[in-house]
Short mmCIF file of C-alpha atoms in Angstrom, two decimals:
data_model
loop_
_atom_site.label_atom_id
_atom_site.label_comp_id
_atom_site.label_asym_id
_atom_site.label_seq_id
_atom_site.Cartn_x
_atom_site.Cartn_y
_atom_site.Cartn_z
CA UNK A 1 127.97 80.71 98.82
CA UNK A 2 127.05 79.90 102.34
CA UNK A 3 126.68 82.21 105.26
CA UNK A 4 127.15 80.44 108.56
CA UNK A 5 126.47 82.88 111.32
CA UNK A 6 126.62 86.48 112.46
CA UNK A 7 127.62 88.19 115.67
CA UNK A 8 126.92 91.82 116.49
CA UNK A 9 128.84 93.36 119.36
CA UNK A 10 128.65 96.86 120.74
CA UNK A 11 131.56 99.08 121.71
CA UNK A 12 131.87 97.53 125.16
CA UNK A 13 131.79 93.95 123.96
CA UNK A 14 128.17 93.14 124.75
CA UNK A 15 126.72 90.59 122.38
CA UNK A 16 123.81 92.48 120.85
CA UNK A 17 122.69 89.78 118.51
CA UNK A 18 123.56 86.31 117.31
CA UNK A 19 121.97 84.37 114.49
CA UNK A 20 123.03 81.25 112.63
CA UNK A 21 121.93 79.75 109.33
CA UNK A 22 124.05 76.83 108.23
CA UNK A 23 126.20 75.92 111.13
CA UNK A 24 126.92 72.24 111.28
CA UNK A 25 129.42 72.07 114.09
CA UNK A 26 128.57 73.61 117.44
CA UNK A 27 131.29 74.74 119.79
CA UNK A 28 129.94 72.79 122.73
CA UNK A 29 129.70 75.75 125.09
CA UNK A 30 127.02 78.24 125.93
CA UNK A 31 126.30 81.16 123.62
CA UNK A 32 127.49 83.67 126.21
CA UNK A 33 130.79 81.92 126.66
CA UNK A 34 131.28 81.56 122.95
CA UNK A 35 130.54 85.25 122.42
CA UNK A 36 133.07 86.23 125.07
CA UNK A 37 135.66 84.05 123.47
CA UNK A 38 134.91 85.50 120.05
CA UNK A 39 135.10 89.06 121.30
CA UNK A 40 138.32 88.39 123.16
CA UNK A 41 139.92 86.85 120.12
CA UNK A 42 138.93 89.74 117.88
CA UNK A 43 140.17 92.22 120.45
CA UNK A 44 143.54 90.46 120.48
CA UNK A 45 143.78 90.17 116.71
CA UNK A 46 142.92 93.82 116.31
CA UNK A 47 145.63 95.02 118.64
CA UNK A 48 148.04 92.50 117.12
CA UNK A 49 147.29 93.73 113.62
CA UNK A 50 147.74 97.38 114.54
CA UNK A 51 151.04 96.70 116.33
CA UNK A 52 152.60 94.42 113.74
CA UNK A 53 151.58 96.42 110.69
CA UNK A 54 154.57 97.90 108.80
CA UNK A 55 152.45 100.87 107.69
CA UNK A 56 149.85 102.90 109.45
CA UNK A 57 146.81 100.64 109.11
CA UNK A 58 143.84 102.51 107.71
CA UNK A 59 141.17 99.91 108.21
CA UNK A 60 142.82 97.40 110.49
CA UNK A 61 141.41 93.91 110.64
CA UNK A 62 139.23 93.01 107.67
CA UNK A 63 138.99 89.22 107.65
CA UNK A 64 140.80 85.97 108.22
CA UNK A 65 140.53 82.67 106.45
CA UNK A 66 141.07 79.07 107.34
CA UNK A 67 140.81 76.35 104.74
CA UNK A 68 137.17 75.77 105.66
CA UNK A 69 135.66 79.14 106.47
CA UNK A 70 136.30 82.86 106.42
CA UNK A 71 135.56 85.37 109.13
CA UNK A 72 134.68 88.88 107.99
CA UNK A 73 134.91 91.80 110.32
CA UNK A 74 133.35 95.22 109.99
CA UNK A 75 133.44 97.91 112.62
CA UNK A 76 131.43 101.09 112.39
CA UNK A 77 132.96 104.39 113.48
CA UNK A 78 130.91 104.17 116.65
CA UNK A 79 132.39 100.81 117.51
CA UNK A 80 129.54 98.49 116.58
CA UNK A 81 131.15 95.28 115.36
CA UNK A 82 129.69 92.93 112.78
CA UNK A 83 131.22 89.49 112.40
CA UNK A 84 130.09 87.27 109.58
CA UNK A 85 131.32 83.74 109.00
CA UNK A 86 131.02 82.39 105.48
CA UNK A 87 132.65 79.76 103.32
CA UNK A 88 135.89 80.76 101.63
CA UNK A 89 134.54 81.38 98.11
CA UNK A 90 132.61 84.49 99.12
CA UNK A 91 133.63 87.92 97.84
CA UNK A 92 132.60 91.48 98.59
CA UNK A 93 131.42 90.74 102.06
CA UNK A 94 132.62 94.14 103.15
CA UNK A 95 129.97 95.88 101.07
CA UNK A 96 127.41 93.45 102.36
CA UNK A 97 128.28 94.19 105.96
CA UNK A 98 128.30 97.90 105.35
CA UNK A 99 124.88 97.66 103.78
CA UNK A 100 123.65 95.55 106.65
CA UNK A 101 124.82 98.18 109.09
CA UNK A 102 123.30 101.04 107.12
CA UNK A 103 120.01 99.55 106.01
CA UNK A 104 119.13 97.11 108.75
CA UNK A 105 120.92 98.02 111.95
CA UNK A 106 120.55 101.78 111.80
CA UNK A 107 116.99 101.61 110.48
CA UNK A 108 115.52 99.01 112.78
CA UNK A 109 117.63 99.22 115.91
CA UNK A 110 118.90 102.78 116.18
CA UNK A 111 115.63 104.30 115.01
CA UNK A 112 113.56 101.99 117.14
CA UNK A 113 113.23 103.78 120.46
CA UNK A 114 112.05 100.65 122.23
CA UNK A 115 115.48 99.12 121.60
CA UNK A 116 117.80 100.22 124.34
CA UNK A 117 121.37 100.76 123.28
CA UNK A 118 123.80 98.34 124.80
CA UNK A 119 121.15 95.71 125.40
CA UNK A 120 120.62 92.54 123.36
CA UNK A 121 118.25 93.17 120.47
CA UNK A 122 114.81 91.63 120.88
CA UNK A 123 112.97 93.43 118.08
CA UNK A 124 111.26 90.86 115.87
CA UNK A 125 111.16 93.30 112.97
CA UNK A 126 114.94 93.59 113.05
CA UNK A 127 115.32 89.82 113.21
CA UNK A 128 113.01 89.32 110.24
CA UNK A 129 114.70 91.99 108.17
CA UNK A 130 118.14 90.62 108.90
CA UNK A 131 117.08 87.09 108.03
CA UNK A 132 115.48 88.31 104.83
CA UNK A 133 118.56 90.33 103.91
CA UNK A 134 120.97 87.43 104.42
CA UNK A 135 118.80 84.97 102.52
CA UNK A 136 118.49 87.41 99.65
CA UNK A 137 122.26 87.90 99.55
CA UNK A 138 122.76 84.17 99.49
CA UNK A 139 120.52 83.90 96.47
CA UNK A 140 122.19 86.75 94.60
CA UNK A 141 125.71 85.52 95.19
CA UNK A 142 125.04 81.94 94.20
CA UNK B 1 114.74 109.94 104.10
CA UNK B 2 116.47 113.24 104.55
CA UNK B 3 118.19 114.43 107.67
CA UNK B 4 115.38 116.75 108.73
CA UNK B 5 112.93 113.89 108.80
CA UNK B 6 115.18 111.84 111.00
CA UNK B 7 115.60 114.80 113.30
CA UNK B 8 111.84 115.13 113.62
CA UNK B 9 111.49 111.39 114.31
CA UNK B 10 114.16 111.41 116.98
CA UNK B 11 112.87 114.54 118.63
CA UNK B 12 109.39 113.09 118.67
CA UNK B 13 110.65 109.85 120.22
CA UNK B 14 112.52 111.77 122.90
CA UNK B 15 109.51 113.93 123.70
CA UNK B 16 107.40 110.81 124.03
CA UNK B 17 109.83 109.08 126.37
CA UNK B 18 110.29 112.26 128.41
CA UNK B 19 106.58 112.83 128.81
CA UNK B 20 105.90 109.22 129.70
CA UNK B 21 108.70 108.91 132.21
CA UNK B 22 107.59 112.12 133.90
CA UNK B 23 104.15 110.70 134.54
CA UNK B 24 105.32 107.25 135.50
CA UNK B 25 104.45 107.76 139.17
CA UNK B 26 100.89 106.81 138.42
CA UNK B 27 99.96 103.37 137.19
CA UNK B 28 98.27 104.53 134.02
CA UNK B 29 100.25 106.41 131.47
CA UNK B 30 98.92 109.92 131.24
CA UNK B 31 99.32 111.06 127.68
CA UNK B 32 97.29 114.25 127.90
CA UNK B 33 100.34 116.54 127.87
CA UNK B 34 101.54 114.85 124.72
CA UNK B 35 98.12 115.24 123.16
CA UNK B 36 98.05 118.90 124.08
CA UNK B 37 101.47 119.37 122.50
CA UNK B 38 100.13 117.89 119.28
CA UNK B 39 97.02 120.02 119.58
CA UNK B 40 98.88 123.32 119.64
CA UNK B 41 101.25 122.17 116.90
CA UNK B 42 98.31 121.22 114.69
CA UNK B 43 96.53 124.45 115.43
CA UNK B 44 99.51 126.57 114.38
CA UNK B 45 100.54 124.35 111.51
CA UNK B 46 97.16 124.56 109.81
CA UNK B 47 97.36 128.33 109.98
CA UNK B 48 100.56 128.20 108.04
CA UNK B 49 99.61 125.63 105.42
CA UNK B 50 96.26 127.15 104.55
CA UNK B 51 97.27 130.75 104.21
CA UNK B 52 97.05 130.61 100.41
CA UNK B 53 94.16 128.21 100.01
CA UNK B 54 90.54 128.97 99.14
CA UNK B 55 87.89 128.34 101.77
CA UNK B 56 86.46 124.92 102.30
CA UNK B 57 82.79 124.67 102.94
CA UNK B 58 82.05 121.14 103.94
CA UNK B 59 83.32 119.07 106.79
CA UNK B 60 84.22 116.20 104.46
CA UNK B 61 86.30 118.49 102.29
CA UNK B 62 88.26 119.59 105.32
CA UNK B 63 88.83 116.00 106.39
CA UNK B 64 90.04 115.21 102.88
CA UNK B 65 92.42 118.12 103.12
CA UNK B 66 93.78 116.69 106.38
CA UNK B 67 94.27 113.30 104.71
CA UNK B 68 96.11 114.62 101.68
CA UNK B 69 97.88 117.96 102.01
CA UNK B 70 98.23 118.09 105.76
CA UNK B 71 99.44 114.51 106.04
CA UNK B 72 101.95 114.93 103.20
CA UNK B 73 103.27 118.04 104.87
CA UNK B 74 103.95 116.24 108.14
CA UNK B 75 104.54 112.61 107.15
CA UNK B 76 105.53 112.91 103.45
CA UNK B 77 102.71 110.59 102.44
CA UNK B 78 98.93 110.57 102.30
CA UNK B 79 96.48 108.79 104.53
CA UNK B 80 95.74 105.42 102.94
CA UNK B 81 92.08 105.17 103.74
CA UNK B 82 89.36 107.58 104.87
CA UNK B 83 85.98 106.27 105.93
CA UNK B 84 82.95 108.00 107.36
CA UNK B 85 79.42 107.19 108.47
CA UNK B 86 78.26 110.69 107.39
CA UNK B 87 77.20 111.37 110.96
CA UNK B 88 80.35 112.96 112.21
CA UNK B 89 82.53 109.89 112.62
CA UNK B 90 85.61 109.60 110.43
CA UNK B 91 88.28 106.93 110.40
CA UNK B 92 91.69 107.81 109.01
CA UNK B 93 93.86 104.81 108.38
CA UNK B 94 97.58 104.98 107.73
CA UNK B 95 98.98 101.57 106.83
CA UNK B 96 102.59 102.62 107.14
CA UNK B 97 102.52 105.02 110.06
CA UNK B 98 105.90 106.65 110.33
CA UNK B 99 106.34 106.53 114.08
CA UNK B 100 105.59 102.81 114.13
CA UNK B 101 107.20 101.43 111.00
CA UNK B 102 110.61 100.94 112.60
CA UNK B 103 109.11 99.33 115.65
CA UNK B 104 107.42 96.18 114.50
CA UNK B 105 105.38 94.68 111.70
CA UNK B 106 103.24 92.58 113.94
CA UNK B 107 102.06 92.74 117.49
CA UNK B 108 105.35 93.06 119.32
CA UNK B 109 105.50 96.30 121.37
CA UNK B 110 101.73 96.68 120.98
CA UNK B 111 101.49 97.87 124.56
CA UNK B 112 103.98 100.68 123.92
CA UNK B 113 102.48 101.69 120.58
CA UNK B 114 99.69 104.13 121.61
CA UNK B 115 102.10 106.65 123.08
CA UNK B 116 103.70 107.05 119.66
CA UNK B 117 100.37 107.98 118.08
CA UNK B 118 99.15 110.39 120.75
CA UNK B 119 100.99 113.41 119.42
CA UNK B 120 99.45 112.80 116.01
CA UNK B 121 95.93 112.47 117.35
CA UNK B 122 96.45 115.84 119.01
CA UNK B 123 97.77 117.19 115.74
CA UNK B 124 94.55 116.19 113.98
CA UNK B 125 92.36 117.61 116.73
CA UNK B 126 94.23 120.92 116.73
CA UNK B 127 94.02 121.22 112.97
CA UNK B 128 90.28 120.58 112.96
CA UNK B 129 89.73 122.93 115.86
CA UNK B 130 91.25 125.77 113.88
CA UNK B 131 88.88 124.97 111.03
CA UNK B 132 86.05 125.44 113.50
CA UNK B 133 85.37 121.76 114.04
CA UNK B 134 85.44 120.57 117.63
CA UNK B 135 86.23 116.90 117.83
CA UNK B 136 87.55 114.01 119.85
CA UNK B 137 90.30 111.93 118.27
CA UNK B 138 91.10 108.43 119.46
CA UNK B 139 93.69 105.96 118.26
CA UNK B 140 93.32 102.31 117.43
CA UNK B 141 96.29 100.07 116.69
CA UNK B 142 95.74 96.40 115.98
CA UNK B 143 98.68 95.42 113.89
CA UNK B 144 101.68 97.65 113.41
CA UNK B 145 102.70 99.65 111.48
CA UNK B 146 99.06 100.30 110.60
CA UNK B 147 97.29 102.91 112.69
CA UNK B 148 93.69 104.16 112.76
CA UNK B 149 92.57 107.56 113.98
CA UNK B 150 88.90 107.83 114.88
CA UNK B 151 87.58 111.38 114.66
CA UNK B 152 84.29 112.04 116.44
CA UNK B 153 83.02 115.44 115.50
CA UNK B 154 81.15 117.18 118.29
CA UNK B 155 77.86 118.53 116.97
CA UNK B 156 77.51 122.18 117.82
CA UNK B 157 74.26 122.77 119.62
#
């Protein structure tokens, strides 16, 4: 299993954090632009999904797949969005993202009073923990 | 960690930021209000914890009590290391200090760190004061989340 990269957005679409591990092809634009594009696309897909759904969607958008990669989407009740790109063989990413939100984001961002909400995350502790967490998951799921 | 602990952490963080922003007119951060807050909390808290305990005689015994029972009561853990020169100077070291362990595990935010330990240094001073030991407590932070509290006992003349 390979994890390519992660985006964390807040409720208003600010890119809080971006990190990549095994990303071979770059998009050829700046990170800010790419993040805007990503957020815009997700925003559109989300509204599309909720409009087109034949039933009342409980969870809404969960993931999409191409033949090369899969994008997993998790949104907390407060609107924090976690986007994880992996290869297509990966399963149970939802639990992983939930755990990431609960154990890493809440612990080291929300409880860190030096981190201002709505601002990009600069805490090194958070970055280390996230990196550790992802690398550990990669090992387990191999 | 239970909900009450989180509540205490958050309230503490808010008090710190409130106190610091109030004094931000001056260049130096004035943390004396925060220290005083800790002082009165410690003073009252020790009254409550010790109501069923036998009397301690020695200074060292009291300091040990602070490191074990008192610390577990407030921070749910004991002080990791207590050192003394037997001349009224004690160093209490907590390697996993609760108000710092979400902040950093290195030297990031080192400048902001002392304000998170001020309440606790007041807490120690207030507790000792109520035991009849006048002291000065200072804080030393080199590498988070480890935190050292230096207690200088004032010799009564």
